[in-house]
Tab-separated table of C-alpha atoms and ligand atoms in Angstrom:
chain	number	residue	atom	x	y	z
A	23	MET	CA	18.655	-13.286	6.443
A	24	ASP	CA	16.217	-12.469	9.320
A	25	SER	CA	13.215	-14.650	10.197
A	26	ILE	CA	10.287	-13.697	12.650
A	27	VAL	CA	9.433	-16.523	15.175
A	28	VAL	CA	5.826	-16.688	16.460
A	29	LYS	CA	4.469	-18.678	19.073
A	30	GLY	CA	0.854	-18.922	19.060
A	31	GLY	CA	-2.051	-19.269	21.671
A	32	THR	CA	-1.535	-16.006	23.605
A	33	PRO	CA	-4.455	-13.525	23.951
A	34	LEU	CA	-3.487	-10.000	23.105
A	35	ASN	CA	-4.428	-6.898	25.141
A	36	GLY	CA	-3.280	-3.173	24.883
A	37	LYS	CA	-3.001	-0.519	22.311
A	38	ILE	CA	-1.150	-0.512	18.879
A	39	GLN	CA	-0.269	3.091	17.063
A	40	ILE	CA	-1.003	2.867	13.510
A	41	ALA	CA	1.445	4.502	11.396
A	42	GLY	CA	1.211	6.908	8.606
A	43	ALA	CA	0.329	5.100	5.074
A	44	LYS	CA	3.073	3.522	3.073
A	45	ASN	CA	0.814	3.894	0.055
A	46	ALA	CA	0.435	7.536	0.476
A	47	ALA	CA	4.045	8.911	1.545
A	48	LEU	CA	4.935	6.809	-1.798
A	49	ALA	CA	2.972	9.072	-3.840
A	50	LEU	CA	3.510	12.444	-1.606
A	51	MET	CA	7.504	11.981	-1.780
A	52	PRO	CA	7.485	12.180	-5.596
A	53	ALA	CA	4.875	15.288	-5.268
A	54	THR	CA	8.255	17.239	-4.278
A	55	LEU	CA	9.380	16.925	-8.098
A	56	LEU	CA	6.605	19.473	-8.961
A	57	SER	CA	8.172	22.341	-6.577
A	58	GLU	CA	11.205	24.103	-6.060
A	59	GLU	CA	10.126	24.672	-2.703
A	60	PRO	CA	10.314	22.150	0.349
A	61	LEU	CA	7.625	19.992	1.038
A	62	THR	CA	7.559	18.556	4.349
A	63	LEU	CA	5.875	15.167	5.440
A	64	THR	CA	4.705	14.600	8.909
A	65	ASN	CA	3.469	11.184	10.360
A	66	ALA	CA	6.011	9.596	7.778
A	67	PRO	CA	6.292	5.538	8.283
A	68	ARG	CA	9.248	4.194	8.905
A	69	LEU	CA	9.737	1.453	6.131
A	70	SER	CA	12.439	-0.064	4.171
A	71	ASP	CA	10.094	1.157	0.671
A	72	ILE	CA	10.504	4.778	1.999
A	73	LYS	CA	14.072	4.471	2.276
A	74	THR	CA	13.813	3.116	-1.232
A	75	MET	CA	11.697	6.368	-2.503
A	76	THR	CA	14.339	8.367	-0.843
A	77	GLN	CA	17.151	6.766	-2.573
A	78	LEU	CA	15.470	7.254	-5.850
A	79	LEU	CA	14.688	10.927	-5.090
A	80	GLN	CA	18.139	11.506	-4.052
A	81	SER	CA	19.279	10.142	-7.453
A	82	LEU	CA	17.648	12.651	-8.881
A	83	GLY	CA	19.390	15.287	-7.217
A	84	VAL	CA	16.608	15.497	-4.446
A	85	GLU	CA	17.613	17.035	-0.961
A	86	VAL	CA	16.011	14.525	1.710
A	87	THR	CA	16.383	15.392	5.498
A	88	SER	CA	14.873	12.997	8.100
A	89	MET	CA	13.933	14.277	11.316
A	90	GLN	CA	12.394	13.077	14.437
A	91	ASN	CA	13.618	9.242	13.882
A	92	GLY	CA	12.049	9.196	10.255
A	93	LYS	CA	8.777	10.205	11.193
A	94	VAL	CA	9.238	13.962	9.372
A	95	GLN	CA	10.523	13.973	5.958
A	96	VAL	CA	11.674	17.428	4.185
A	97	LEU	CA	12.266	16.960	0.749
A	98	SER	CA	13.663	19.910	-1.761
A	99	SER	CA	13.569	19.575	-5.334
A	100	HIS	CA	15.634	22.852	-5.696
A	101	ASP	CA	18.736	21.409	-7.212
A	102	MET	CA	17.686	18.812	-9.585
A	103	THR	CA	20.652	17.090	-11.397
A	104	SER	CA	18.846	14.338	-13.438
A	105	THR	CA	15.657	13.143	-14.901
A	106	THR	CA	16.405	9.633	-15.343
A	107	ALA	CA	15.121	6.819	-12.565
A	108	ASP	CA	17.548	3.980	-12.808
A	109	TYR	CA	16.636	0.306	-13.405
A	110	GLU	CA	19.001	-0.553	-10.128
A	111	ILE	CA	16.449	1.379	-7.733
A	112	VAL	CA	13.231	1.152	-9.577
A	113	ARG	CA	13.301	-2.585	-9.862
A	114	LYS	CA	13.201	-2.713	-6.113
A	115	MET	CA	9.716	-1.268	-5.837
A	116	ARG	CA	6.926	-0.483	-8.412
A	117	ALA	CA	5.429	2.611	-6.620
A	118	SER	CA	9.003	4.393	-8.420
A	119	ASN	CA	7.031	4.835	-11.275
A	120	LEU	CA	5.374	7.714	-9.698
A	121	VAL	CA	8.351	9.970	-10.542
A	122	LEU	CA	7.408	9.751	-14.056
A	123	GLY	CA	4.049	12.483	-13.909
A	124	PRO	CA	5.924	14.968	-11.774
A	125	LEU	CA	9.343	14.649	-13.617
A	126	LEU	CA	7.490	15.324	-17.126
A	127	ALA	CA	5.397	18.127	-15.736
A	128	ARG	CA	8.113	20.193	-14.114
A	129	HIS	CA	11.121	19.105	-16.642
A	130	HIS	CA	8.998	18.378	-19.751
A	131	GLN	CA	10.989	15.283	-19.694
A	132	ALA	CA	11.572	12.074	-18.014
A	133	VAL	CA	13.320	8.409	-18.517
A	134	VAL	CA	12.226	6.010	-16.087
A	135	SER	CA	12.564	1.929	-16.037
A	136	LEU	CA	9.994	-0.346	-15.879
A	137	PRO	CA	9.139	-1.144	-12.198
A	138	GLY	CA	9.499	-4.364	-10.620
A	139	GLY	CA	7.862	-4.764	-7.016
A	140	CYS	CA	5.689	-7.550	-5.765
A	141	ALA	CA	5.486	-10.639	-7.656
A	142	ILE	CA	1.641	-10.379	-7.869
A	143	GLY	CA	0.753	-10.345	-11.408
A	144	ALA	CA	1.886	-8.647	-14.714
A	145	ARG	CA	1.220	-5.019	-13.196
A	146	PRO	CA	1.540	-3.205	-16.829
A	147	MET	CA	1.902	0.656	-17.008
A	148	ASP	CA	-0.305	1.256	-20.014
A	149	LEU	CA	-2.868	3.353	-18.346
A	150	HIS	CA	-0.008	5.573	-16.958
A	151	VAL	CA	1.467	5.828	-20.470
A	152	SER	CA	-1.759	6.438	-22.323
A	153	GLY	CA	-2.841	9.203	-19.818
A	154	LEU	CA	0.069	10.982	-19.858
A	155	GLU	CA	0.249	10.653	-23.980
A	156	ALA	CA	-3.258	12.614	-23.991
A	157	MET	CA	-1.541	15.101	-22.482
A	158	GLY	CA	0.858	15.406	-25.127
A	159	ALA	CA	3.497	13.687	-23.947
A	160	GLN	CA	5.730	11.458	-26.446
A	161	ILE	CA	6.653	8.286	-24.720
A	162	GLU	CA	8.820	5.260	-26.230
A	163	LEU	CA	9.916	1.989	-24.646
A	164	LYS	CA	13.681	1.868	-25.180
A	165	ASP	CA	15.958	-1.069	-23.249
A	166	GLY	CA	13.458	-1.326	-20.475
A	167	TYR	CA	13.118	2.309	-20.144
A	168	LEU	CA	10.461	4.791	-20.780
A	169	HIS	CA	11.828	7.884	-22.676
A	170	ALA	CA	9.256	10.480	-22.181
A	171	VAL	CA	9.120	14.037	-23.679
A	172	ALA	CA	6.830	16.902	-23.823
A	173	LYS	CA	7.933	19.601	-25.688
A	174	GLY	CA	6.546	22.886	-24.420
A	175	GLY	CA	4.949	21.109	-21.634
A	176	LEU	CA	1.761	18.890	-20.943
A	177	LYS	CA	-1.599	20.301	-21.675
A	178	GLY	CA	-4.681	19.615	-19.813
A	179	ALA	CA	-6.984	16.808	-21.482
A	180	ARG	CA	-9.840	14.369	-20.825
A	181	VAL	CA	-8.372	11.161	-19.573
A	182	PRO	CA	-10.605	8.309	-19.204
A	183	LEU	CA	-9.148	5.360	-17.526
A	184	ARG	CA	-10.193	1.630	-18.470
A	185	PHE	CA	-9.350	0.766	-14.958
A	186	ALA	CA	-9.449	2.659	-11.961
A	187	SER	CA	-5.829	2.391	-11.111
A	188	VAL	CA	-4.217	4.069	-7.887
A	189	GLY	CA	-0.818	4.762	-9.834
A	190	ALA	CA	-2.144	5.899	-12.943
A	191	THR	CA	-4.554	8.198	-11.306
A	192	GLU	CA	-1.682	9.588	-9.050
A	193	ASN	CA	0.720	10.046	-11.768
A	194	ILE	CA	-1.606	11.651	-13.699
A	195	LEU	CA	-2.919	13.930	-11.145
A	196	MET	CA	0.458	15.258	-10.204
A	197	ALA	CA	1.346	15.682	-13.922
A	198	ALA	CA	-1.853	17.627	-14.360
A	199	THR	CA	-1.119	20.370	-11.666
A	200	LEU	CA	1.437	22.061	-13.875
A	201	ALA	CA	-0.321	21.235	-17.028
A	202	LYS	CA	-1.739	24.046	-19.500
A	203	GLY	CA	-5.215	24.027	-19.028
A	204	THR	CA	-7.817	21.713	-17.570
A	205	THR	CA	-7.472	17.889	-17.291
A	206	VAL	CA	-10.628	15.754	-16.367
A	207	ILE	CA	-9.657	12.203	-14.930
A	208	GLU	CA	-12.660	9.771	-15.430
A	209	ASN	CA	-12.747	6.428	-13.845
A	210	ALA	CA	-10.343	7.797	-11.442
A	211	ALA	CA	-9.448	5.773	-8.461
A	212	ARG	CA	-11.045	6.875	-5.294
A	213	GLU	CA	-8.467	5.502	-2.650
A	214	PRO	CA	-7.884	7.218	0.472
A	215	GLU	CA	-4.213	7.919	-0.556
A	216	ILE	CA	-5.602	9.705	-3.587
A	217	VAL	CA	-7.544	12.014	-1.437
A	218	ASP	CA	-4.424	12.757	0.754
A	219	LEU	CA	-2.278	13.077	-2.391
A	220	ALA	CA	-5.003	15.807	-3.691
A	221	ARG	CA	-5.017	17.254	-0.079
A	222	CYS	CA	-0.930	17.826	-0.262
A	223	LEU	CA	-0.930	19.056	-3.668
A	224	ARG	CA	-3.637	21.568	-2.983
A	225	SER	CA	-1.830	22.835	-0.126
A	226	MET	CA	1.077	23.511	-2.630
A	227	GLY	CA	-0.895	25.654	-4.464
A	228	ALA	CA	-2.860	23.171	-6.859
A	229	GLN	CA	-6.084	23.424	-8.214
A	230	ILE	CA	-7.936	20.228	-7.761
A	231	ASP	CA	-11.376	19.317	-7.656
A	232	GLY	CA	-13.400	15.721	-6.925
A	233	GLU	CA	-10.844	13.497	-5.299
A	234	GLY	CA	-12.620	10.669	-3.574
A	235	THR	CA	-14.992	10.602	-6.504
A	236	SER	CA	-14.629	8.867	-10.034
A	237	THR	CA	-13.823	12.316	-11.648
A	238	ILE	CA	-11.075	14.663	-10.872
A	239	THR	CA	-10.862	17.872	-12.378
A	240	ILE	CA	-7.499	19.945	-12.369
A	241	ASP	CA	-6.588	23.332	-13.351
A	242	GLY	CA	-3.244	23.607	-14.200
A	243	VAL	CA	-1.377	26.243	-12.492
A	244	ASP	CA	2.353	27.700	-13.347
A	245	ARG	CA	4.024	26.615	-10.377
A	246	LEU	CA	3.624	25.218	-6.921
A	247	GLY	CA	5.079	26.099	-3.732
A	248	ALA	CA	5.925	24.756	-0.209
A	249	ALA	CA	3.642	22.778	2.292
A	250	THR	CA	3.794	20.710	5.095
A	251	HIS	CA	1.266	17.760	5.198
A	252	PRO	CA	0.611	14.938	7.340
A	253	VAL	CA	0.376	11.442	5.747
A	254	VAL	CA	-3.052	9.797	6.371
A	255	THR	CA	-3.114	6.864	8.437
A	256	ASP	CA	-2.173	3.419	6.975
A	257	ARG	CA	-5.341	1.567	6.467
A	258	ILE	CA	-3.833	-1.754	5.600
A	259	GLU	CA	-1.441	-1.744	8.391
A	260	LEU	CA	-4.573	-0.927	10.200
A	261	GLY	CA	-6.656	-3.923	8.934
A	262	THR	CA	-3.328	-6.259	9.751
A	263	TYR	CA	-3.676	-5.167	12.980
A	264	MET	CA	-7.400	-5.367	13.701
A	265	LEU	CA	-7.369	-9.105	12.892
A	266	ALA	CA	-4.649	-9.900	15.278
A	267	PRO	CA	-7.103	-10.300	18.516
A	268	VAL	CA	-9.394	-12.263	16.276
A	269	PHE	CA	-6.501	-14.659	16.020
A	270	ALA	CA	-5.310	-14.867	19.274
A	271	GLY	CA	-8.363	-13.635	21.438
A	272	GLY	CA	-8.095	-10.392	23.700
A	273	GLU	CA	-8.768	-6.898	22.856
A	274	VAL	CA	-6.716	-4.632	20.980
A	275	GLU	CA	-7.356	-0.715	20.081
A	276	CYS	CA	-5.810	0.383	17.044
A	277	LEU	CA	-4.720	4.091	17.755
A	278	GLY	CA	-5.353	6.437	14.861
A	279	GLY	CA	-7.760	4.076	13.228
A	280	ARG	CA	-10.784	5.400	11.414
A	281	LEU	CA	-14.001	3.605	10.227
A	282	ASP	CA	-14.297	5.386	7.003
A	283	LEU	CA	-10.912	4.121	6.026
A	284	ILE	CA	-11.846	0.742	6.052
A	285	GLU	CA	-15.589	0.281	6.139
A	286	ALA	CA	-16.053	-2.560	3.506
A	287	PHE	CA	-13.392	-4.682	5.586
A	288	VAL	CA	-15.508	-3.874	8.924
A	289	GLU	CA	-18.831	-5.408	7.539
A	290	LYS	CA	-17.027	-8.399	6.913
A	291	LEU	CA	-15.781	-8.793	10.204
A	292	ASP	CA	-18.814	-8.039	12.012
A	293	ALA	CA	-20.359	-11.005	9.692
A	294	ALA	CA	-17.601	-13.237	10.761
A	295	GLY	CA	-18.555	-12.416	14.512
A	296	VAL	CA	-15.894	-9.580	15.169
A	297	ASP	CA	-16.999	-6.329	17.233
A	298	VAL	CA	-15.239	-3.303	15.971
A	299	SER	CA	-16.049	0.066	18.153
A	300	GLU	CA	-14.765	3.359	17.541
A	301	THR	CA	-13.184	4.847	20.578
A	302	PRO	CA	-11.947	8.522	20.883
A	303	ASP	CA	-8.536	7.470	19.746
A	304	GLY	CA	-9.233	4.758	17.049
A	305	LEU	CA	-10.890	1.374	16.822
A	306	LEU	CA	-11.208	-1.292	19.417
A	307	VAL	CA	-11.640	-4.892	18.296
A	308	LYS	CA	-12.570	-8.031	20.054
A	309	ARG	CA	-13.970	-11.038	18.918
A	310	ARG	CA	-17.633	-12.391	19.637
A	311	SER	CA	-16.608	-15.832	20.354
A	312	ASP	CA	-13.606	-18.205	20.176
A	313	ARG	CA	-14.542	-18.973	16.586
A	314	ALA	CA	-15.085	-16.479	13.764
A	315	ARG	CA	-17.689	-17.566	11.292
A	316	ALA	CA	-16.987	-18.213	7.497
A	317	VAL	CA	-17.732	-15.193	5.078
A	318	ASP	CA	-17.354	-14.621	1.360
A	319	VAL	CA	-15.008	-11.922	0.239
A	320	THR	CA	-14.598	-10.106	-3.023
A	321	THR	CA	-11.837	-7.762	-3.602
A	322	GLU	CA	-12.474	-4.246	-5.269
A	323	VAL	CA	-11.351	-0.960	-5.966
A	324	PHE	CA	-12.089	1.427	-2.951
A	325	PRO	CA	-14.626	1.625	-1.472
A	326	GLY	CA	-14.629	-2.480	-1.784
A	327	PHE	CA	-12.748	-4.674	0.208
A	328	PRO	CA	-9.142	-4.245	-0.396
A	329	THR	CA	-6.879	-6.426	-2.135
A	330	ASP	CA	-4.209	-5.614	0.085
A	331	LEU	CA	-5.963	-7.152	2.948
A	332	GLN	CA	-7.028	-10.221	1.268
A	333	ALA	CA	-4.157	-12.710	2.406
A	334	GLN	CA	-4.681	-11.500	6.176
A	335	MET	CA	-8.402	-12.203	5.860
A	336	MET	CA	-7.832	-15.428	4.127
A	337	ALA	CA	-5.596	-16.379	7.161
A	338	MET	CA	-8.426	-15.606	9.415
A	339	LEU	CA	-10.921	-17.593	7.455
A	340	CYS	CA	-8.763	-21.055	7.844
A	341	THR	CA	-10.066	-21.697	11.127
A	342	ALA	CA	-13.285	-19.953	10.709
A	343	ASP	CA	-16.693	-22.150	11.004
A	344	GLY	CA	-18.000	-23.236	7.867
A	345	THR	CA	-16.500	-22.506	4.057
A	346	SER	CA	-15.358	-19.200	2.870
A	347	VAL	CA	-14.908	-18.082	-1.018
A	348	LEU	CA	-12.532	-15.321	-1.733
A	349	GLU	CA	-12.583	-13.860	-4.936
A	350	GLU	CA	-9.440	-11.835	-6.193
A	351	LYS	CA	-10.535	-9.084	-8.693
A	352	ILE	CA	-7.585	-6.633	-8.596
A	353	PHE	CA	-4.431	-8.792	-9.364
A	354	GLU	CA	-3.777	-12.149	-10.769
A	355	ASN	CA	-1.548	-14.765	-9.148
A	356	ARG	CA	-2.207	-13.097	-5.443
A	357	PHE	CA	-2.934	-16.507	-3.562
A	358	MET	CA	0.729	-17.111	-3.208
A	359	HIS	CA	0.000	-17.497	0.766
A	360	ALA	CA	-2.500	-20.211	0.167
A	361	PRO	CA	0.419	-23.230	-0.185
A	362	GLU	CA	2.098	-21.482	2.984
A	363	LEU	CA	-1.077	-21.573	5.026
A	364	ILE	CA	-1.689	-25.534	3.601
A	365	ARG	CA	1.476	-26.180	5.212
A	366	MET	CA	0.193	-24.809	8.522
A	367	GLY	CA	-2.851	-27.214	8.293
A	368	ALA	CA	-5.233	-25.046	6.548
A	369	ASN	CA	-7.862	-26.535	3.876
A	370	ILE	CA	-7.778	-24.244	0.646
A	371	GLU	CA	-8.186	-24.881	-3.179
A	372	VAL	CA	-7.420	-22.191	-5.440
A	373	HIS	CA	-8.922	-21.926	-8.816
A	374	GLY	CA	-7.604	-19.164	-10.880
A	375	GLY	CA	-8.891	-15.955	-9.200
A	376	THR	CA	-11.048	-17.866	-6.675
A	377	ALA	CA	-9.853	-19.633	-3.316
A	378	THR	CA	-12.266	-21.878	-1.375
A	379	VAL	CA	-11.311	-22.234	2.393
A	380	HIS	CA	-12.869	-24.885	4.570
A	381	GLY	CA	-12.297	-23.963	7.834
A	382	VAL	CA	-10.425	-26.307	9.884
A	383	ASP	CA	-10.376	-26.417	14.046
A	384	ARG	CA	-6.540	-25.406	14.165
A	385	LEU	CA	-3.583	-24.434	12.436
A	386	LYS	CA	-0.213	-25.898	13.211
A	387	GLY	CA	3.262	-23.994	13.373
A	388	ALA	CA	5.301	-24.774	10.667
A	389	ARG	CA	8.566	-23.060	8.719
A	390	VAL	CA	6.990	-20.703	6.142
A	391	MET	CA	8.239	-17.947	3.620
A	392	ALA	CA	6.051	-15.569	1.560
A	393	THR	CA	7.093	-14.019	-1.849
A	394	ASP	CA	5.045	-10.748	-1.087
A	395	LEU	CA	4.381	-8.203	1.402
A	396	ARG	CA	0.995	-8.792	2.316
A	397	ALA	CA	1.143	-12.474	2.514
A	398	SER	CA	3.977	-12.089	5.025
A	399	ALA	CA	1.612	-10.525	7.379
A	400	SER	CA	-0.976	-12.973	6.774
A	401	LEU	CA	1.841	-15.724	7.974
A	402	ILE	CA	2.569	-13.864	11.085
A	403	LEU	CA	-1.147	-13.319	12.104
A	404	ALA	CA	-1.791	-17.291	11.294
A	405	GLY	CA	1.228	-17.900	13.677
A	406	LEU	CA	-0.296	-15.995	16.328
A	407	ALA	CA	-3.353	-18.670	16.941
A	408	ALA	CA	-1.322	-21.585	15.524
A	409	GLU	CA	-0.172	-24.586	17.970
A	410	GLY	CA	3.724	-24.265	18.719
A	411	GLU	CA	6.061	-22.429	16.642
A	412	THR	CA	5.824	-20.595	13.302
A	413	VAL	CA	8.737	-19.117	11.660
A	414	VAL	CA	8.384	-16.946	8.821
A	415	SER	CA	11.611	-16.201	6.614
A	416	ARG	CA	12.251	-13.368	3.975
A	417	VAL	CA	11.400	-10.766	6.779
A	418	TYR	CA	12.741	-8.162	3.970
A	419	HIS	CA	8.956	-8.655	2.418
A	420	LEU	CA	7.504	-7.410	5.715
A	421	ASP	CA	10.027	-4.433	6.324
A	422	ARG	CA	8.611	-3.035	3.095
A	423	GLY	CA	5.375	-2.289	4.834
A	424	TYR	CA	5.088	-2.794	8.609
A	425	GLU	CA	7.679	-0.853	11.156
A	426	HIS	CA	8.316	-2.939	13.716
A	427	ILE	CA	5.868	-5.626	13.442
A	428	GLU	CA	7.362	-7.677	16.333
A	429	GLU	CA	7.492	-4.703	18.746
A	430	LYS	CA	4.027	-3.362	18.127
A	431	LEU	CA	2.730	-7.044	18.270
A	432	SER	CA	4.856	-7.990	21.537
A	433	ALA	CA	3.947	-4.951	23.446
A	434	VAL	CA	0.351	-6.107	23.371
A	435	GLY	CA	1.227	-9.861	24.723
A	436	ALA	CA	2.507	-11.640	21.727
A	437	GLN	CA	5.127	-14.181	21.736
A	438	ILE	CA	7.060	-12.892	18.634
A	439	GLU	CA	10.725	-12.127	18.278
A	440	ARG	CA	12.984	-11.573	14.991
A	441	VAL	CA	16.062	-13.708	14.742
A	442	SER	CA	19.173	-13.392	12.654
A	443	GLU	CA	19.849	-16.607	10.904
B	25	UD1	C1	-1.506	0.478	-5.584
B	25	UD1	C2	-0.937	-0.184	-4.284
B	25	UD1	C3	-1.071	-1.532	-3.925
B	25	UD1	C4	-2.497	-1.848	-4.211
B	25	UD1	C5	-2.696	-1.530	-5.377
B	25	UD1	C6	-4.636	-1.843	-5.588
B	25	UD1	C7	0.750	1.836	-3.906
B	25	UD1	C8	2.069	2.345	-3.929
B	25	UD1	N1	0.459	0.588	-4.340
B	25	UD1	O1	-0.559	-0.455	-6.682
B	25	UD1	O2	-0.569	-1.647	-2.777
B	25	UD1	O3	-2.488	-3.508	-4.220
B	25	UD1	O4	-2.630	0.009	-5.585
B	25	UD1	O5	-5.173	-1.228	-4.570
B	25	UD1	O6	-0.016	2.718	-3.957
B	25	UD1	N2	-3.153	-1.996	-14.371
B	25	UD1	C9	-3.064	-2.030	-15.573
B	25	UD1	N3	-2.246	-1.041	-16.251
B	25	UD1	C10	-1.971	-0.069	-15.762
B	25	UD1	C11	-1.920	-0.121	-14.160
B	25	UD1	C12	-2.680	-0.798	-13.643
B	25	UD1	O7	-3.705	-2.954	-16.358
B	25	UD1	O8	-1.161	1.140	-16.513
B	25	UD1	C13	-3.559	-2.993	-13.358
B	25	UD1	C14	-2.678	-3.720	-12.503
B	25	UD1	O9	-2.106	-4.888	-13.440
B	25	UD1	C15	-3.775	-4.443	-11.701
B	25	UD1	C16	-4.694	-3.327	-11.321
B	25	UD1	O10	-4.524	-2.527	-12.399
B	25	UD1	O11	-4.340	-5.458	-12.049
B	25	UD1	C17	-4.678	-2.141	-10.381
B	25	UD1	O12	-3.088	-1.758	-10.301
B	25	UD1	P1	-3.344	-0.100	-9.781
B	25	UD1	O13	-4.445	0.161	-8.969
B	25	UD1	O14	-2.519	0.411	-10.417
B	25	UD1	O15	-2.426	-0.578	-8.452
B	25	UD1	P2	-0.674	0.126	-7.893
B	25	UD1	O16	-0.940	1.495	-8.011
B	25	UD1	O17	0.327	-0.570	-8.728
C-alpha cells in the first residue's frame, strides 16, 4: 500500500492547476441515466471516485468513453441492461446513491444498495427516500437494498427538505426533470455543485429555475437530449492548495480558483492573516507573517464554511497564535484527524462536535494515517510545515479526491513523494 512522505520547511512558489470538482462530477455522471443521448463532460477530474462511478454506471449498461487522459468523459445510456446498483460497488462510495433518482425517473424502477463512503457519521438517506416518495415512488428496504418503483412514472410534488442535503437535492432535482408536472424543492442545498448540475440538466433540455437559492422549481419534460458540459472548479481542492503556502511560506497561484466558490473560507483566511488576491487566471495566496492568527470556525451549508475544509483548517490552526474553536455542524464524528495531529505535537481538545485548538510553535513529523479523504489532506498539509519527516499512510483515501497531490505540490517546491511499501 502506498504512503506519502513529506519533509517540512521548504517554502512553496508557483502555480497549481485546480481540477474539475469531484463532487460535481459524481452528480453529473449519473445524469446520463436520464437520457438516451450522450452526455459529454469536459474538465473531469482524474480520481478513484470517478473510476468507481464509471464502474457503477457500466454495471447498469452505460457506455463510458474516456478521452484526453480522462479529462473528457463521454457517457451513453442508450443500451441500459440493469437498474440494480450492487452493494459491491456502492459500498465503496456514498455518492453511488445518486443513481436512484435518475433510474426511477427514466425507468420507473431502481434497486440501489445503501451506501458506504467515508466513516464520518451515520449519513442516512431518509431525505432522498421521502422526497422521491412525495413524487409517487414506493420504496422499501430489503436485504440492505432500497427497492423503488414508480408505476406510471414520477409526478411533480412539493418536496420540503428537513435539512439542505446536497445529495438529496441532487437526487430529487434529477428525478424531477422527467416527472409529470412541477416539482418544488424547498430548503434545497445551494452548493456550487448543485448549480453546476442544474446547468448541465438545462443543457440537456430540462426546465429548472432557482438553482443556487433555497427554492428550486422543476417543470418535468418528456425526454432529455445530448449535451456537453464543463465540470465546475473543485472548491475543496482549491481551498486545500490555498492553505499550502500558509503552512510552508511562499506564494502560490491556484489556477482556475474563483472567490465566489469559496468566500466564507477566504474570510477566515483573511482573519488569520493570509492575503488572497484575484489574478486573471485564479487566486494568489501568501501569508502576511510567519505565524497565522487563531480564528474560530463553524461549518455550515453553502455559502457557509465547508465541512470538507474543516480538517485542513484545523491543521493550519494547530500552529496559529492563540486558541481557536472549531464547531462541526454538518457531520458527527468528523474530528478523526485530531488524534493524528496530536501525534505531530498539536494541542487539541475534542468534546462532541467542538474542537479547541491551542496553537503551538511547531509541529513535528510523525507516521500518521487518516480514515477519511479530507483528514488525509490535512495531514499532508501539516507535514509541509512540520519539523522532519511525516509519513501519511492509507493514501487510497487521498486518491479518491486529489489527483496527483504529490506531483502538484512538488511542482511548487514541496519535498514530497509517494512510496510503495
Ligand atoms: C456531500 C458531499 C460531501 C460533503 C457534504 C456536505 C458529494 C459527493 N459529497 O455529501 O463531500 O461533505 O455534501 O457538504 O457531493 N442527511 C440526512 N438524511 C439524508 C441525507 C443527509 O440526515 O437523507 C444528513 C447527513 O447525515 C449529514 C448531513 O445531512 O449530517 C449532510 O449530508 P449531505 O448534504 O446529504 O451530504 P452528502 O450529499 O452525502
